Coordinates of C-alpha atoms in Angstrom, one line a residue:
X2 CA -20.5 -10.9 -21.1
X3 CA -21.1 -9.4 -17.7
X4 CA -17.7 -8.2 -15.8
X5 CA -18.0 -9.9 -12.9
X6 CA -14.8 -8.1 -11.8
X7 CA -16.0 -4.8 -12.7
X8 CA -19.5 -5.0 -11.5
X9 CA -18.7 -6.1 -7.8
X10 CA -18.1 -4.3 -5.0
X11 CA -16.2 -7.1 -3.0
X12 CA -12.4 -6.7 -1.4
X13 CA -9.9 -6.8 -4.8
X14 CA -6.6 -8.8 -5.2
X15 CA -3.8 -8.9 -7.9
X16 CA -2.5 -12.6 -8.4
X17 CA 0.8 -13.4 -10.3
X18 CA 0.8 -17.0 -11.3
X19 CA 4.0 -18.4 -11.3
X20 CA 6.3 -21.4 -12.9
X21 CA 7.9 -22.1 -15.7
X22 CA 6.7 -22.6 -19.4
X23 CA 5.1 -26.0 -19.3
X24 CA 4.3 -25.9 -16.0
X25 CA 0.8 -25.5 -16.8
X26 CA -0.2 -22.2 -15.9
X27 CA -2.8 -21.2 -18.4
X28 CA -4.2 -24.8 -18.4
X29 CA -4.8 -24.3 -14.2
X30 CA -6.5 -20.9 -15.0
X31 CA -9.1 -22.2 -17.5
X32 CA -9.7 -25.3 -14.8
X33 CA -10.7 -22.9 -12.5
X34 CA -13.3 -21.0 -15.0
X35 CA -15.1 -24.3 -14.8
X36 CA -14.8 -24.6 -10.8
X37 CA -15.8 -20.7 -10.8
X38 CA -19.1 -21.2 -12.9
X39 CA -19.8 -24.7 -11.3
X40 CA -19.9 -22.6 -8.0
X41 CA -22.2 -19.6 -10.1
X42 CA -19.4 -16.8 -9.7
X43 CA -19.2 -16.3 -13.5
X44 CA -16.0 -16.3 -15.2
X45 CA -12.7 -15.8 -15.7
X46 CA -12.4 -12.9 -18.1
X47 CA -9.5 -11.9 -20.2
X48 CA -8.8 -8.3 -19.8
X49 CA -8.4 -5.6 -22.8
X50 CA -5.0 -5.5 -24.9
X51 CA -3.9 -2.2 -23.4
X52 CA -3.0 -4.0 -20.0
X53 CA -2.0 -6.9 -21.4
X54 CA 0.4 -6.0 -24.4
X55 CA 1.2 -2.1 -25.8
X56 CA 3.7 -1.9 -28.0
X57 CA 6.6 1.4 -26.9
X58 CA 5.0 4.3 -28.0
X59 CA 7.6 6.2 -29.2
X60 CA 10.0 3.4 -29.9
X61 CA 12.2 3.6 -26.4
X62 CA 13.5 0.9 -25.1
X63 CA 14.2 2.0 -21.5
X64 CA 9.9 1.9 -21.1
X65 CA 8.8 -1.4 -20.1
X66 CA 6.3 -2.6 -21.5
X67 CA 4.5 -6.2 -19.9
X68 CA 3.1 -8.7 -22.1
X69 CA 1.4 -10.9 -20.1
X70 CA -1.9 -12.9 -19.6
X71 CA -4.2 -11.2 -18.1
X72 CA -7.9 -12.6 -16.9
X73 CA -10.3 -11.3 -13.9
X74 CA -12.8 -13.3 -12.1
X75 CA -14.3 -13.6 -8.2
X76 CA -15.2 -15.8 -5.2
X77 CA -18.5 -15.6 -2.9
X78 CA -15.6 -13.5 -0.6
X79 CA -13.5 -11.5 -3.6
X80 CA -11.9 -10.3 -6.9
X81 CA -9.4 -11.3 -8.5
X82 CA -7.0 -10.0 -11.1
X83 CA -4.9 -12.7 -11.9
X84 CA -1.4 -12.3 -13.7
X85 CA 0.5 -14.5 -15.7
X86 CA 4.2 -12.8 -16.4
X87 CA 6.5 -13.4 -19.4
X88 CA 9.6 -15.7 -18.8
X89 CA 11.8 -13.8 -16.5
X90 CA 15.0 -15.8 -17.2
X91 CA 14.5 -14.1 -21.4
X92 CA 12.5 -11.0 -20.2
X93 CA 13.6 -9.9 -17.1
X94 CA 12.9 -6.0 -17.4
X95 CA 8.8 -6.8 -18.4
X96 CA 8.9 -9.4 -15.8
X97 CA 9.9 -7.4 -13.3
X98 CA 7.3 -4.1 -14.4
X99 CA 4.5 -6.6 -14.5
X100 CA 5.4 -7.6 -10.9
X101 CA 4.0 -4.0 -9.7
X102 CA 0.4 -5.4 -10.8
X103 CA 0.9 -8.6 -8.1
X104 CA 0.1 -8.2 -4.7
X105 CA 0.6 -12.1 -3.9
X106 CA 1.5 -15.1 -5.2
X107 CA 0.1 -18.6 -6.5
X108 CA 3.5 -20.9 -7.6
X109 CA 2.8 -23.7 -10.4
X110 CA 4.9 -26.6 -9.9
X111 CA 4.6 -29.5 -13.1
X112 CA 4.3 -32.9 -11.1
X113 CA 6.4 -34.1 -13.6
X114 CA 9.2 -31.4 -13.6
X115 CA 9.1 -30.4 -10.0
X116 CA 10.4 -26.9 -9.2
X117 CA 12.2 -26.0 -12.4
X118 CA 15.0 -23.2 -12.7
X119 CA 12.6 -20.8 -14.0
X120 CA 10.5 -21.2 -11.3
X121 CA 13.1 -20.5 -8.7
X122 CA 14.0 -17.3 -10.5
X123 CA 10.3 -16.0 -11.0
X124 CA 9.4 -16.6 -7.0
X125 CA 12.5 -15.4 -5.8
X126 CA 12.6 -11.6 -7.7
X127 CA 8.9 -12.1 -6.8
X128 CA 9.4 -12.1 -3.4
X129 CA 12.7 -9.7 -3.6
X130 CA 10.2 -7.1 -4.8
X131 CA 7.6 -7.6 -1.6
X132 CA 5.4 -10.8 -2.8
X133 CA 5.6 -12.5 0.5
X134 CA 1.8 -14.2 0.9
X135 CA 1.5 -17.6 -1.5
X136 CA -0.2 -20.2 -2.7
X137 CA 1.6 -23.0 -4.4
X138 CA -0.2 -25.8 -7.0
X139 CA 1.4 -29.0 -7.9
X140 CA -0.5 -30.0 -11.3
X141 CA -0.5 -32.6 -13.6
X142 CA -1.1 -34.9 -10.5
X143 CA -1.9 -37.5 -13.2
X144 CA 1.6 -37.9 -14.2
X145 CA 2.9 -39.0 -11.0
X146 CA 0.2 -39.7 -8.8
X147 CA 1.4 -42.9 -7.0
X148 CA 4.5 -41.4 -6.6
X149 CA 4.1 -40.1 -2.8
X150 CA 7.6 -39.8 -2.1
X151 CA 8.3 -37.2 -4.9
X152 CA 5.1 -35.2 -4.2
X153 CA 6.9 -35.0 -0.6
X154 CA 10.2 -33.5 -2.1
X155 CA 8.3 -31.1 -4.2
X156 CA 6.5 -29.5 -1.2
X157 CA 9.7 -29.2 0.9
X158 CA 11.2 -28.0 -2.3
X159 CA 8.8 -25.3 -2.6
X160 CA 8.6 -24.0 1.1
X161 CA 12.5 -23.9 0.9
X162 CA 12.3 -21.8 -2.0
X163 CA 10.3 -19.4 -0.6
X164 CA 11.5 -19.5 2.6
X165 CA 15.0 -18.9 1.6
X166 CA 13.4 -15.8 -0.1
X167 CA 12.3 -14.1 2.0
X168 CA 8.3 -15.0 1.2
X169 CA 6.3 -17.4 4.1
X170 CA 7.0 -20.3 2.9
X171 CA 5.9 -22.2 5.8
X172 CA 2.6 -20.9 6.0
X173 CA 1.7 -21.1 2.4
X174 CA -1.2 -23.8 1.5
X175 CA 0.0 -26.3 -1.2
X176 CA -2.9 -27.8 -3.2
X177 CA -2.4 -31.1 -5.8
X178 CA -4.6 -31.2 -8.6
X179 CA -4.7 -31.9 -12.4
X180 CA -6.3 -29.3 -14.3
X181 CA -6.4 -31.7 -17.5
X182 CA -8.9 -34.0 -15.3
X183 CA -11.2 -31.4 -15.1
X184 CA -11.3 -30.4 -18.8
X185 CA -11.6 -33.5 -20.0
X186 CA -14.5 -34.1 -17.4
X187 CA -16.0 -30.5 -16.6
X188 CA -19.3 -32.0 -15.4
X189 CA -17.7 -33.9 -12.9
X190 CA -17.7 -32.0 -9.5
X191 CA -16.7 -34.6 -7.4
X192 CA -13.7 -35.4 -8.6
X193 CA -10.8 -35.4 -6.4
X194 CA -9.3 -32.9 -9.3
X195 CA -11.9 -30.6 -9.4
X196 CA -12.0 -30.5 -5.2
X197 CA -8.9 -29.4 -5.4
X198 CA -9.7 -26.4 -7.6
X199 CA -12.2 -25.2 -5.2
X200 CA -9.0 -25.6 -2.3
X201 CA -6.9 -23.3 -5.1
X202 CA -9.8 -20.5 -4.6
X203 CA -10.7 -20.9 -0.9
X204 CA -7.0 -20.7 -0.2
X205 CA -6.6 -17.3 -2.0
X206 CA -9.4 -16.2 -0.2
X207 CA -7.7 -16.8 3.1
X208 CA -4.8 -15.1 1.8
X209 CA -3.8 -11.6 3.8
X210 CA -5.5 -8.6 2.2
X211 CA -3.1 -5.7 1.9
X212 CA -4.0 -2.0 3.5
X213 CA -5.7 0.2 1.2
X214 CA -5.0 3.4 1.8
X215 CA -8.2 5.0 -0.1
X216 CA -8.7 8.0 1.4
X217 CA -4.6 9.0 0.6
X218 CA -3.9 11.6 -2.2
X219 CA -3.9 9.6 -6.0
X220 CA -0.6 7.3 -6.4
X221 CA -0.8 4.6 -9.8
X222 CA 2.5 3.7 -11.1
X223 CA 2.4 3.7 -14.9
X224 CA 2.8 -0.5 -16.5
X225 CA 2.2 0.3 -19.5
X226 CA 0.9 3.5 -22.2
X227 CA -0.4 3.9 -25.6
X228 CA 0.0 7.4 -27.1
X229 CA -4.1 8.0 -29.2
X230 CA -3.4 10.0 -32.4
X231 CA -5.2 13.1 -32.9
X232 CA -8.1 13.7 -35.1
X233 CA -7.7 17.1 -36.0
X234 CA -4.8 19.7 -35.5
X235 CA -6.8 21.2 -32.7
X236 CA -7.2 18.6 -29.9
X237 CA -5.3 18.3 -27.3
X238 CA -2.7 15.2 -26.9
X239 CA -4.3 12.3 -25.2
X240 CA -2.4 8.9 -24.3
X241 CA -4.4 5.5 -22.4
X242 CA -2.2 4.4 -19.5
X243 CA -2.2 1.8 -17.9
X244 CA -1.7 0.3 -14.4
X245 CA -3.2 -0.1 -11.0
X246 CA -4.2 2.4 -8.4
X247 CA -1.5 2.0 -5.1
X248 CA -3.6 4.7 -3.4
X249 CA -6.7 6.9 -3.4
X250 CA -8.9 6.5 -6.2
X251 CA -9.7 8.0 -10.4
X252 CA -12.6 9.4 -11.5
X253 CA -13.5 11.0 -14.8
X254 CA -12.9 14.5 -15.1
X255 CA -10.1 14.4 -12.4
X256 CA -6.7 16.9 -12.8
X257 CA -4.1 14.8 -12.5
X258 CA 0.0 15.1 -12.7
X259 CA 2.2 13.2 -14.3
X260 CA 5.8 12.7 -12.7
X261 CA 9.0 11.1 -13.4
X262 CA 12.5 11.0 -15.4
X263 CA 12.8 15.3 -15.2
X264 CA 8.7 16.0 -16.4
X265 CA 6.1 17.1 -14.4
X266 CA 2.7 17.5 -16.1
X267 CA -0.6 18.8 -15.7
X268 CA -3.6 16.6 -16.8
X269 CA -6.9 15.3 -16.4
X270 CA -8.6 12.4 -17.1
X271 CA -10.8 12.1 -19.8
X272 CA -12.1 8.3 -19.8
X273 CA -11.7 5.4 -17.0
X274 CA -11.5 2.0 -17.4
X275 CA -11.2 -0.9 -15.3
X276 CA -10.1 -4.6 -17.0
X277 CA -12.0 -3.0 -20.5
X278 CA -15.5 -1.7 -18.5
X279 CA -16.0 2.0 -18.0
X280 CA -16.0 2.7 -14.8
X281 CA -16.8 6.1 -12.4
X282 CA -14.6 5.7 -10.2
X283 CA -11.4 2.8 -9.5
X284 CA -10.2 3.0 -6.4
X285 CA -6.4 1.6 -4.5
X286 CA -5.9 -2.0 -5.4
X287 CA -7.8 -2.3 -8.8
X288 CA -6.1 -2.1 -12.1
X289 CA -6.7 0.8 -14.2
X290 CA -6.7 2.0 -17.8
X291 CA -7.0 5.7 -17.9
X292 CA -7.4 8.3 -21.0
X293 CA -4.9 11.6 -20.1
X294 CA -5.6 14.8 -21.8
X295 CA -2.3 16.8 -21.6
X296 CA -1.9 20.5 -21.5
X297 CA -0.3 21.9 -25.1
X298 CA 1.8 19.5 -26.3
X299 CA 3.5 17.5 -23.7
X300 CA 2.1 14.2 -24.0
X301 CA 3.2 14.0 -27.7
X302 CA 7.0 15.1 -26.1
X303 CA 9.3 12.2 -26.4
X304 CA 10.3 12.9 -22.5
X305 CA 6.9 11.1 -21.9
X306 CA 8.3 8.0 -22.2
X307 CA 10.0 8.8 -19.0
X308 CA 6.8 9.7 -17.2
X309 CA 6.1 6.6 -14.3
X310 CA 3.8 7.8 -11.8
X311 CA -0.3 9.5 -12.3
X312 CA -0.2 11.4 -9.0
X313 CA -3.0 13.7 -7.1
X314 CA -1.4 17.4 -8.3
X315 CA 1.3 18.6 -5.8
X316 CA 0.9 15.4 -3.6
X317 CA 4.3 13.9 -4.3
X318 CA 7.8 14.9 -5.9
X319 CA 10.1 13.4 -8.3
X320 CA 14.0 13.0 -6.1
X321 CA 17.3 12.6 -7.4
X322 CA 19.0 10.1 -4.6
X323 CA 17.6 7.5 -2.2
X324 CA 18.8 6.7 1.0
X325 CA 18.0 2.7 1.2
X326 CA 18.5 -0.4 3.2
X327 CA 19.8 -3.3 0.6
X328 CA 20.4 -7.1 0.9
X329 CA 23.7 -7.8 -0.8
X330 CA 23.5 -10.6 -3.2
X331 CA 26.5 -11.0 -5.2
X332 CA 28.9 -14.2 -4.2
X333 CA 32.5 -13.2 -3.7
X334 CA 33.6 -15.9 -6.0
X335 CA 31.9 -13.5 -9.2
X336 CA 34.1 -10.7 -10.9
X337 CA 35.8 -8.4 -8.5
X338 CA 34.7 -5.3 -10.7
X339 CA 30.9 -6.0 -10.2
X340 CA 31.4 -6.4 -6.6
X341 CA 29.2 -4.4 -4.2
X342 CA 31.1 -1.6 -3.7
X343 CA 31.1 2.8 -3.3
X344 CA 30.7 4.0 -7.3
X345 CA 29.1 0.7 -8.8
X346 CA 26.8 1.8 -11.8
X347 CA 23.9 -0.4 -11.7
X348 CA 20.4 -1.2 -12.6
X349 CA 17.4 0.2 -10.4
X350 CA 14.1 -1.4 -11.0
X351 CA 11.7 0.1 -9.0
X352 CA 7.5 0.2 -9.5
X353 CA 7.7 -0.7 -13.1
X354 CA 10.4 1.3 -14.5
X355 CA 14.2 1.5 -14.4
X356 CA 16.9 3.8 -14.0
X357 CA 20.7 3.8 -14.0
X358 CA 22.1 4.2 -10.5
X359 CA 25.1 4.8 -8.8
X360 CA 25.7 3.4 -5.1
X361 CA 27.1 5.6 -2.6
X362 CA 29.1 3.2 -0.3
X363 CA 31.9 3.8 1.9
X364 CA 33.3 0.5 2.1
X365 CA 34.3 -2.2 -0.7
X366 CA 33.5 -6.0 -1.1
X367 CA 30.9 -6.8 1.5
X368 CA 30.2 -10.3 2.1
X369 CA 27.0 -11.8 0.3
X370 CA 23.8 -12.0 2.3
X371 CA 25.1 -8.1 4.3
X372 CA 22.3 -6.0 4.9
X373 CA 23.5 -2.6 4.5
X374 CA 22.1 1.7 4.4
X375 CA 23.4 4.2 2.4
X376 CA 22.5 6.3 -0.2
X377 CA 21.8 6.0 -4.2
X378 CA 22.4 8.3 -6.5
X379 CA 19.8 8.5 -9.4
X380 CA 20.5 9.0 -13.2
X381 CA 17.2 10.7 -13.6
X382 CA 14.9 11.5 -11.0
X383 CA 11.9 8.9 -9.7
X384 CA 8.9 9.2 -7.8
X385 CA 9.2 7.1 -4.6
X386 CA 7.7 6.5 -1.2
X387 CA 9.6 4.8 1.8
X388 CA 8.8 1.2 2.2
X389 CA 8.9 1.1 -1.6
X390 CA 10.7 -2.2 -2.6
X391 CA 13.5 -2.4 -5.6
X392 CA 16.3 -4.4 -6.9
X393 CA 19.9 -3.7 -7.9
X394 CA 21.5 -5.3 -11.5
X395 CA 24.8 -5.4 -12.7
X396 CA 25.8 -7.7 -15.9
X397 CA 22.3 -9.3 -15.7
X398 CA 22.5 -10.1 -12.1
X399 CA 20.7 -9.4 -9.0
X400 CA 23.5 -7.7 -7.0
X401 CA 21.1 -6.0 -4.0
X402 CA 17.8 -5.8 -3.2
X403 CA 16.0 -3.5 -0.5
X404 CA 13.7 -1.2 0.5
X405 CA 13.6 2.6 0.9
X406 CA 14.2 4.5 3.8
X407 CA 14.1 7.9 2.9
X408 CA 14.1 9.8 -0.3
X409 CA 15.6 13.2 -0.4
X410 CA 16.3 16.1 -2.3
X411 CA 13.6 16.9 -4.6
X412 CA 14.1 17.3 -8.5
X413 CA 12.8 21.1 -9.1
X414 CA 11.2 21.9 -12.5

């Protein structure tokens, strides 16, 4: 089958689908395959299991590793990657690496279940981490279809929900459809179901694009990595990573560095792939799986699997502390010693890795909802950028989450 995602040359954007298990996801997405090749844009295609689910290549737990569905397809106006995430509420760390793939949202609400626990914690981290443009679908509209008043609640449910996170929840379109209509009748076009569909991909394509900053030095955070054994003693160590292109663009052949956790690397890229096609060239906003040649034996070094940033060579530099603006969380009424205060040792997750922490703040016990600035000190050093969203844990709670300012004092080699 062609790649219609691969093939095109139109305007790219990663979609997370959001809600919780049951909620009918997967279901909406192969409704809209028939409402994409009803309209003759092809198909929604599932993409290769490298970005989609690669077991830890050398066993550590700290790399995390998404397993999520993952299908490509396009519009008269655009591609799309879309996303589906693993269940954040049991899998918070690969939920929250497979959010660097997601550029904006599309929220599932069941009919039936209305917006669900799981649902509130997906969209909220979601739009913690920067997902502020959405798209919410109601489905299974032929549960509850005469039932006007609780299709009411549900939408000022939903725009509360992401309003209160931060995301626009009043501008967000809200579409109600049932995607089990238009499987059980897929010839049937007109169908106030299968309208509806076509609403779904018309409102993503009114959805903000996102600045691509193409001609910038190479940036790809790394989702996910799969180390390829060597056929004879001679050759040198190659590994497939996987993730998708921030800024500038791959090709074949490039030199390339790899960064992060105390390494910095030479490479070069010996293959490119985009959603399983070879490709010459992906460029910022597509997904990427890329074959690294390393130099002697360094991608076969178990410090890899602190490697989280392909980089242009010399164009950024792994740091030690960042000074931040956060978004305290944590209610007063929680235990005193998790409190957001100067020495707490918490969780950064940042991109789609993680670190241990340490916050340098002056002051003790600030109320919840406090923005605050200061500094954080960094177990190992990260690549990062200001502007670059992140979240705080402590004990398996969101504590903080922020933004950041300025990132200081480089980690030397």
């Amino acid at each position: 089958m062609e790649d219609e995602y691969a093939q095109s040359e139109l305007p790219s954007l990663s979609l997370g689908l959001f809600g919780h298990p049951g909620s009918g996801r997967r279901t909406l997405l192969e409704a809209l395959q028939r409402a994409l090749t009803a309209r003759g844009w092809g198909t929604l295609r599932h993409a290769p299991p490298l970005a989609t689910s690669t077991p830890s290549r050398l066993g550590n737990p700290s790399r995390t590793i998404t397993d999520r569905l993952h299908v490509t397809g396009r519009t008269a106006a655009r591609r799309y990657l879309w996303s589906v995430l693993p269940t954040a509420s049991k899998q918070v760390d690969r939920f929250l690496a497979g959010l660097e793939m997601v550029e904006a949202g599309v929220l599932v609400i069941s009919a039936e279940d209305g917006v669900m626990p799981e649902t509130r914690a997906q969209a909220r981290l979601a739009a913690y981490m920067g997902v502020r443009d959405w798209v919410v679908v109601v489905t299974k509209l032929e549960l509850v279809e005469e039932d006007e008043e609780l299709l009411e609640l549900i939408e000022v449910d939903a725009r509360e929900l992401l309003n209160d996170s931060g995301a626009r929840g009043d501008e967000a379109v809200i579409v109600y459809t049932s995607a089990a209509r238009v499987l059980a009748a897929p010839a049937d076009h007109d169908s106030r179901a299968f309208r509806a569909l076509l609403r779904t991909l018309e409102a993503c394509d009114a959805l903000p694009m996102p600045a691509r900053e193409r001609e910038a030095p190479l940036w790809m955070a790394i989702e996910s990595a799969l180390a390829q054994p060597r056929r004879a003693a001679h050759d040198k160590p190659r590994t497939w990573v996987a993730g998708r292109v921030r800024q500038g663009a791959l090709t074949p052949g490039a030199s390339v560095e790899l960064l992060g956790g105390g390494v910095a690397w030479p490479g070069r890229v010996i293959e490119l792939r985009s959603t399983g096609s070879a490709r010459q060239r992906v460029r910022a906003g597509e997904p990427a799986e890329v074959l690294l040649e390393g130099e002697g034996d360094n991608l076969e070094d178990p410090a890899l699997d602190r490697v989280h940033v392909v980089c242009a060579p010399g164009s950024a530099r792994a740091r030690d502390r960042m000074f931040v603006e956060v978004q305290v969380l944590l209610p007063d009424a929680l235990d005193p010693d998790t409190r957001y205060r100067e020495g707490l040792q918490a969780t950064l997750h940042i991109h789609a890795t993680k670190v241990a922490c340490v916050v340098a703040y002056e002051r003790s016990f600030p109320p919840p909802a406090t923005t605050l600035q200061h500094w954080i000190w960094l177990d190992v050093p990260i690549v990062s950028e200001p502007g670059d969203r992140f979240l705080l844990r402590e004990k398996d709670e969101v504590v903080a989450y922020g933004r950041v300012i300025e990132a200081t004092r480089p980690w030397v080699p």
